XYZ file of C-alpha atoms in Angstrom:
518
model
C 0.000 0.000 0.000
C 1.184 3.510 -0.755
C 2.629 5.846 1.851
C -0.052 8.404 0.989
C -2.772 5.878 1.812
C -1.415 5.172 5.301
C -0.784 8.857 6.049
C -4.365 9.583 5.070
C -5.649 6.867 7.410
C -3.660 8.358 10.292
C -4.949 11.880 9.619
C -8.556 10.756 9.304
C -8.223 8.937 12.608
C -6.867 12.114 14.221
C -9.735 14.096 12.720
C -12.264 11.657 14.164
C -10.657 11.873 17.603
C -10.509 15.661 17.686
C -14.056 16.101 16.382
C -15.420 13.969 19.217
C -14.040 16.173 21.982
C -16.888 17.367 24.152
C -17.769 20.989 24.543
C -15.676 22.417 21.747
C -18.608 24.031 19.935
C -21.949 25.650 20.632
C -24.737 26.062 18.130
C -25.572 29.745 18.525
C -28.280 29.544 15.902
C -30.106 26.919 17.983
C -29.944 28.686 21.339
C -33.095 27.980 23.257
C -34.417 25.472 20.732
C -35.352 23.160 23.554
C -36.794 25.915 25.691
C -39.143 27.905 23.531
C -42.104 27.068 21.376
C -42.905 23.848 23.229
C -46.197 22.638 24.576
C -45.592 24.339 27.935
C -45.265 27.749 26.308
C -42.004 28.495 28.106
C -40.248 31.652 26.850
C -37.223 31.174 24.630
C -33.847 31.381 26.336
C -31.245 33.517 24.603
C -28.386 33.213 27.101
C -26.038 30.313 26.365
C -25.902 27.638 29.062
C -22.289 26.726 29.846
C -20.757 24.029 31.994
C -17.318 22.641 32.753
C -17.159 20.618 29.526
C -17.930 23.406 27.062
C -16.919 26.583 28.923
C -13.500 27.086 27.331
C -14.534 25.863 23.886
C -17.562 28.150 23.527
C -15.757 31.249 24.772
C -12.732 30.536 22.617
C -14.744 30.056 19.438
C -17.337 32.819 19.713
C -17.049 35.680 17.206
C -18.392 38.109 19.826
C -16.083 40.909 20.945
C -17.134 40.740 24.612
C -18.693 38.173 26.930
C -20.700 38.143 30.143
C -20.749 35.053 32.321
C -23.498 34.826 34.925
C -22.901 32.368 37.753
C -26.187 31.396 39.401
C -27.843 28.534 41.258
C -31.047 26.996 39.967
C -32.401 26.643 43.508
C -31.905 30.383 44.227
C -35.182 32.413 44.193
C -33.310 35.658 43.450
C -31.657 33.994 40.444
C -35.006 32.867 39.082
C -36.343 36.406 39.473
C -33.261 37.860 37.784
C -33.413 35.540 34.770
C -36.101 37.546 32.874
C -33.958 40.682 33.271
C -30.879 38.902 31.975
C -32.822 37.403 29.067
C -34.147 40.821 28.013
C -30.563 41.919 27.450
C -29.458 38.574 25.969
C -32.216 38.930 23.346
C -30.336 41.904 21.924
C -27.035 40.088 21.461
C -27.496 36.317 21.167
C -28.810 34.051 18.430
C -29.684 34.488 14.733
C -32.460 36.991 15.525
C -30.206 39.171 17.674
C -30.699 42.890 17.240
C -26.969 43.568 17.748
C -25.238 40.278 16.864
C -21.565 39.563 17.354
C -21.031 42.178 20.081
C -21.622 40.504 23.452
C -21.996 36.778 24.130
C -24.199 36.363 27.195
C -23.816 33.068 29.039
C -24.918 31.342 32.261
C -23.314 28.722 34.531
C -25.430 26.822 37.081
C -23.329 26.393 40.207
C -25.983 24.077 41.690
C -24.768 21.347 39.338
C -21.933 19.260 40.746
C -20.230 19.183 37.373
C -19.638 22.931 37.719
C -18.251 22.957 41.272
C -14.612 23.447 40.260
C -15.518 26.023 37.619
C -17.477 28.119 40.129
C -14.620 27.802 42.621
C -12.113 29.070 40.011
C -14.119 32.288 39.795
C -14.521 32.616 43.586
C -18.296 32.841 43.287
C -19.422 34.290 46.592
C -23.069 35.117 45.895
C -25.818 34.509 43.343
C -26.234 35.793 40.761
C -22.669 36.983 40.086
C -21.753 38.505 36.716
C -18.326 38.764 35.056
C -17.261 40.795 32.005
C -14.283 40.490 29.667
C -13.202 39.572 26.168
C -14.259 35.950 25.579
C -10.734 34.613 25.175
C -9.772 36.057 28.584
C -12.116 33.559 30.258
C -10.399 30.570 28.660
C -8.289 28.593 31.159
C -8.746 31.489 33.585
C -10.240 32.286 36.943
C -10.836 35.247 39.238
C -9.782 36.167 42.760
C -11.316 39.072 44.714
C -7.955 40.423 45.814
C -6.165 40.198 42.477
C -4.093 43.304 41.772
C -4.704 43.090 38.026
C -7.229 41.060 36.109
C -8.710 41.232 32.619
C -11.953 39.899 34.074
C -14.233 42.355 35.863
C -17.211 41.863 38.153
C -20.377 43.690 37.075
C -21.533 45.340 40.276
C -24.482 47.293 38.889
C -26.576 44.989 36.744
C -29.464 43.919 38.922
C -32.133 44.946 36.402
C -32.187 44.731 32.618
C -31.994 48.531 32.342
C -29.016 48.810 34.683
C -27.166 45.920 33.031
C -27.616 47.383 29.549
C -26.554 50.834 30.776
C -23.407 49.244 32.237
C -22.654 47.550 28.882
C -23.239 50.804 26.987
C -20.724 52.613 29.182
C -18.071 49.948 28.579
C -18.292 49.922 24.788
C -19.495 53.455 24.065
C -22.834 52.340 22.636
C -26.401 53.526 23.125
C -28.380 50.291 22.839
C -31.917 50.172 24.222
C -34.077 47.316 25.464
C -36.699 48.121 22.831
C -34.243 48.023 19.926
C -35.472 46.047 16.942
C -33.622 44.451 14.015
C -30.686 46.552 12.893
C -32.258 48.900 10.331
C -30.147 52.057 9.855
C -28.058 51.364 12.938
C -24.764 53.178 13.411
C -21.981 50.867 12.256
C -18.213 51.440 12.170
C -16.871 52.168 8.704
C -14.463 49.713 7.139
C -12.657 52.714 5.686
C -12.031 54.523 8.953
C -11.138 51.289 10.743
C -8.945 49.015 8.582
C -8.839 46.426 11.386
C -12.531 45.699 10.769
C -11.511 43.086 8.191
C -10.346 40.824 11.029
C -13.994 40.244 11.928
C -14.646 39.118 8.351
C -13.031 35.740 9.011
C -16.366 34.757 10.539
C -18.208 36.154 7.515
C -16.032 34.068 5.197
C -17.190 31.003 7.135
C -20.780 32.268 6.982
C -20.584 32.836 3.220
C -19.075 29.392 2.604
C -21.752 27.594 4.617
C -24.533 29.750 3.154
C -23.361 29.056 -0.406
C -23.336 25.334 0.349
C -26.855 25.549 1.802
C -28.099 27.433 -1.283
C -26.598 24.809 -3.590
C -28.383 22.030 -1.713
C -31.653 23.896 -1.261
C -31.907 24.697 -4.968
C -30.750 21.202 -5.973
C -27.998 22.686 -8.112
C -25.664 19.669 -8.159
C -26.247 18.128 -11.567
C -24.159 16.103 -13.969
C -23.103 19.271 -15.813
C -22.277 21.269 -12.625
C -20.694 18.503 -10.582
C -17.161 19.082 -11.894
C -17.132 22.792 -11.055
C -18.200 22.078 -7.477
C -15.402 19.530 -7.107
C -12.840 22.068 -8.349
C -14.079 24.730 -5.942
C -14.011 22.268 -3.042
C -10.418 21.409 -3.909
C -9.552 25.096 -3.825
C -11.108 25.772 -0.426
C -9.713 22.559 1.082
C -6.242 23.879 0.323
C -6.636 27.609 0.892
C -9.705 28.577 2.894
C -8.598 30.927 5.713
C -10.656 28.979 8.261
C -9.283 25.641 9.403
C -12.723 24.269 10.227
C -13.940 25.094 6.705
C -10.917 23.284 5.272
C -11.758 20.266 7.417
C -15.440 20.280 6.530
C -14.746 20.721 2.825
C -12.268 17.851 2.902
C -14.872 15.584 4.492
C -17.318 16.446 1.714
C -14.679 15.942 -0.963
C -13.387 12.622 0.324
C -16.940 11.222 0.319
C -18.146 12.986 -2.818
C -17.996 10.084 -5.275
C -20.265 7.956 -3.104
C -22.607 10.757 -2.079
C -22.923 12.174 -5.567
C -21.983 9.586 -8.230
C -22.162 10.889 -11.820
C -24.320 8.006 -13.016
C -26.973 8.796 -10.403
C -27.221 12.438 -11.489
C -27.570 11.471 -15.131
C -30.185 8.812 -14.506
C -33.822 8.996 -15.585
C -34.956 9.493 -11.993
C -33.170 12.832 -11.799
C -35.543 14.441 -9.288
C -35.217 11.514 -6.886
C -31.463 11.434 -7.389
C -30.955 15.129 -6.608
C -33.156 14.819 -3.538
C -31.032 11.904 -2.337
C -27.851 13.920 -2.905
C -29.299 16.856 -0.988
C -30.240 14.609 1.932
C -26.845 12.922 2.042
C -24.840 16.150 1.854
C -26.999 17.785 4.533
C -25.186 15.569 7.029
C -21.917 17.375 6.279
C -21.442 20.741 7.964
C -18.899 22.393 5.740
C -17.647 24.927 8.310
C -18.647 23.254 11.564
C -21.911 22.654 13.309
C -22.451 26.252 14.480
C -22.148 27.777 10.994
C -24.082 29.431 9.442
C -24.784 31.520 12.530
C -27.471 33.588 10.844
C -25.770 36.986 11.011
C -22.887 38.988 9.563
C -20.178 41.011 11.270
C -17.805 42.811 8.874
C -20.360 42.373 6.063
C -23.329 43.596 8.035
C -25.225 46.405 6.336
C -26.966 49.342 7.948
C -30.124 48.150 6.178
C -31.476 44.618 6.433
C -31.316 43.905 2.706
C -27.808 45.239 1.975
C -24.357 43.631 2.005
C -24.387 40.260 3.789
C -23.884 37.198 1.576
C -22.569 38.978 -1.531
C -20.004 40.838 0.581
C -18.957 37.620 2.339
C -18.553 35.835 -0.992
C -16.302 38.608 -2.348
C -14.131 38.456 0.790
C -13.903 34.674 0.406
C -12.741 34.972 -3.209
C -10.160 37.647 -2.350
C -8.883 35.593 0.569
C -8.402 32.610 -1.746
C -6.666 34.741 -4.389
C -3.920 35.888 -2.006
C -3.208 32.382 -0.687
C -2.506 30.494 -3.891
C 0.890 29.844 -5.463
C 1.884 30.731 -9.022
C 1.247 27.228 -10.343
C -2.349 27.334 -9.085
C -3.372 30.697 -10.514
C -5.166 29.406 -13.627
C -6.823 26.604 -11.669
C -8.081 29.123 -9.072
C -9.369 31.394 -11.850
C -11.376 28.664 -13.562
C -12.606 27.228 -10.252
C -13.989 30.586 -9.086
C -15.418 31.575 -12.488
C -17.141 28.219 -12.941
C -18.446 28.261 -9.380
C -20.079 31.680 -9.811
C -21.408 30.707 -13.244
C -23.035 27.504 -11.994
C -24.015 28.274 -8.403
C -24.629 32.006 -7.894
C -28.395 32.454 -8.068
C -28.477 36.191 -8.837
C -28.906 35.861 -12.615
C -27.767 39.322 -13.722
C -24.750 39.296 -11.370
C -23.825 35.819 -12.540
C -23.930 36.794 -16.200
C -21.894 39.968 -15.668
C -19.223 38.123 -13.725
C -18.934 35.309 -16.236
C -18.721 37.814 -19.076
C -15.665 39.308 -17.377
C -14.222 35.827 -16.919
C -14.771 35.078 -20.610
C -12.946 38.238 -21.645
C -9.656 36.816 -20.296
C -7.794 35.572 -23.377
C -4.585 34.130 -21.927
C -4.005 31.875 -18.916
C -2.724 33.237 -15.617
C 0.829 32.182 -14.835
C 1.323 34.218 -11.673
C -0.706 34.346 -8.477
C -0.162 38.110 -8.460
C -1.864 38.461 -11.839
C -4.931 36.535 -10.736
C -5.258 38.489 -7.458
C -5.030 41.773 -9.362
C -7.549 40.594 -11.969
C -10.049 39.737 -9.229
C -9.419 43.108 -7.560
C -9.931 44.942 -10.868
C -13.061 42.893 -11.601
C -14.504 43.769 -8.201
C -13.890 47.470 -8.861
C -15.616 47.173 -12.251
C -18.619 45.599 -10.537
C -18.644 48.367 -7.927
C -18.552 51.059 -10.614
C -21.513 49.526 -12.414
C -23.555 49.035 -9.243
C -22.595 52.461 -7.940
C -24.400 54.101 -10.856
C -27.435 51.838 -10.614
C -27.811 52.242 -6.865
C -27.444 56.021 -7.117
C -30.250 56.278 -9.669
C -32.554 53.807 -7.929
C -31.553 54.714 -4.339
C -31.119 51.043 -3.446
C -27.606 51.242 -1.979
C -26.530 51.185 1.626
C -26.064 54.820 2.739
C -23.475 53.746 5.291
C -21.543 51.547 2.853
C -21.877 52.990 -0.670
C -20.043 51.228 -3.482
C -16.563 52.716 -3.845
C -13.318 52.100 -5.706
C -11.125 49.846 -3.562
C -8.840 50.387 -1.783
C -9.567 54.027 -0.917
C -6.680 56.423 -0.318
C -7.312 56.315 3.437
C -6.340 52.645 3.538
C -3.608 52.601 0.914
C -2.208 55.996 -0.126
C 0.801 54.296 -1.738
C -1.567 52.426 -4.098
C -2.284 55.706 -5.918
C 0.152 57.426 -8.241
C -2.434 59.909 -9.496
C -6.163 60.137 -9.976
C -7.702 61.942 -12.950
C -11.270 60.971 -12.220
C -13.317 58.933 -9.767
C -13.476 55.883 -12.000
C -11.099 52.989 -11.365
C -9.949 52.998 -14.997
C -8.856 56.629 -14.652
C -6.629 56.015 -11.642
C -2.930 55.550 -12.145
C -2.554 52.586 -9.819
C 0.713 51.366 -8.369
C -0.150 47.720 -8.809
C 2.830 46.476 -6.807
C 1.502 48.414 -3.822
C -2.046 47.234 -4.510
C -0.886 43.630 -4.466
C 0.970 44.174 -1.180
C -2.191 45.699 0.267
C -4.359 42.783 -0.895
C -1.986 40.227 0.635
C -1.903 42.061 3.949
C -5.602 42.974 4.102
C -7.131 39.684 2.937
C -4.283 37.562 4.260
C -2.597 38.390 7.561
C -5.102 40.977 8.838
C -8.124 38.882 7.910
C -7.016 35.945 10.044
C -5.461 37.972 12.876
C -8.490 37.525 15.134
C -8.372 33.765 14.636
C -4.666 33.672 15.395
C -5.265 35.549 18.652
C -7.703 32.833 19.680
C -5.484 30.006 18.505
C -8.071 28.770 16.008
C -5.648 28.538 13.106
C -2.994 25.951 12.520
C 0.534 27.166 11.851
C -0.087 27.927 8.204
C 3.342 27.578 6.674
C 3.189 28.445 3.005
C 6.429 27.057 1.662
C 5.621 24.580 -1.049
C 7.166 22.731 -3.948
C 5.060 23.080 -7.091
C 4.469 19.719 -8.743
C 3.049 19.295 -12.224
C 0.676 16.704 -10.841
C -2.480 16.292 -12.909
C -5.057 14.244 -11.044
C -7.763 12.347 -12.880
C -11.081 11.788 -11.146
C -14.457 10.603 -12.275
C -15.571 14.229 -12.090
C -12.859 16.264 -13.752
C -9.184 16.401 -14.716
C -7.547 19.244 -12.797
C -4.045 20.335 -11.769
C -3.868 20.310 -7.989
C -0.180 19.783 -7.282
C 0.441 23.204 -5.785
C -2.816 23.081 -3.862
C -1.752 19.802 -2.322
C 1.608 21.207 -1.316
C 0.110 24.241 0.392
C -2.617 22.222 2.042
C -0.039 19.774 3.359
C 1.525 22.678 5.227
C -1.710 24.200 6.512
C -4.120 21.291 6.700
C -2.347 18.031 5.956
C -5.329 15.757 6.101
C -7.271 17.941 3.682
C -4.624 17.804 0.981
C -4.203 14.089 1.367
C -7.952 13.697 1.275
C -8.003 15.461 -2.093
C -5.201 13.293 -3.412
C -6.643 10.075 -2.050
C -10.121 10.811 -3.327
C -8.854 11.448 -6.822
C -6.871 8.223 -6.811
C -9.441 5.935 -5.257
C -10.560 3.399 -7.816
C -10.453 0.431 -5.500
C -13.592 0.534 -3.340
C -11.978 -1.748 -0.752
C -9.751 1.114 0.371
C -12.772 3.347 0.869
C -14.516 0.818 3.129
C -11.330 0.246 5.100
C -11.148 3.954 5.843
C -14.712 4.038 7.110
C -14.088 0.983 9.244
C -11.105 2.711 10.818
C -13.115 5.903 11.477
C -15.712 3.876 13.389
C -13.203 2.213 15.716
């Protein structure tokens, strides 16, 4: 048996072991699903219930900027009376219907449960309820002592009613939220121009866009015999280069099982409707970016109006993040993978046609990663120019985030040599500086928040470019460079791609599944 085969077995076994660790994830979009809407008519809980097993994992993984942990005891009458106050505030921040999502994660720990005894002791809980405030990551592997000289974790002393708790939060973060706030129409949002660090929050939106795109593909039954190959190519690209490790893992799981879940002969059969329904059902079991994604809200890509930005913004950030992570030998493969993906799976018809028209206008293959990244940047600016005019005439744009030429001078003054007019084509761009900006903005800065939380592997990017051309039942594609990069950043994913493309002997496939079930 080949060395690749045995390495793949080892990595799949490691993946199975790590994915079974308890408490590493929380499903924010399902908060309170077992509490509200039942026969007893109990109100929905928005605060996230934590315990010893999931405390560190939830607080480490949350995209929220701040967190509150309430320690209470279920037998305590005062705690029961305080819960409605706490939930009024949690409604604003938690869950897919949150009015102000991604700002504060509000959680609760029941100290009456024996499982939480040590956790409550670590935080020196002296009375109920007792509330703590900090950045979520500061709670991980931490505790609190009343006489500590310095601590990143603070006790909330004045939060005994919903009004007082929300006032306390507003003072800490300089906001003016109210208990009666509704969904975020025309809310004040920080500009991504005035605050270049905002892109760090987009790493969660890239996950959201990836999972949402996958859901749309399944919901609209878009995997057909003629679109199957383009989906495989795009999966190969994100397995190797997605900025989120959990999206690389989830995509690899889909890819390694793709031939059995979605065989070409089934999609081309006479019972097409039944076949596509079966594919949809089978793929639903795979959560491409983890079980808590999609979360149901956007952070960097959130618009000031409900219908603006969101998914389209997240998809653009995903494509840019992929473009700055590829190597030279992958540039043409990345170009065709992205163009074909938009052409086959983006459901906005006019947008899809415009994008593919720009793809079709490219007459020579890309040999350099730089050239592809700059083409995508230029294409995005062309789209913005077109939409800028349409939105101005129809007044359909987001007043807080109007379409602009990117990057603006505020973010990259060195990108501009001169500017004759407002249009992108009239700007004398310093493309070397633009490329440096793209690499920094969509590369290092984008994933900086994840690196702070330790959610990224050590993504070394040194790679040897092989002229490997892999033949699969779906498509013949060059993935040598992708495999090399993925081996550095997500070894099992790259090997999964390679193994999947090579698997002709079904015995190997069943052996792998037997090993995963041990």
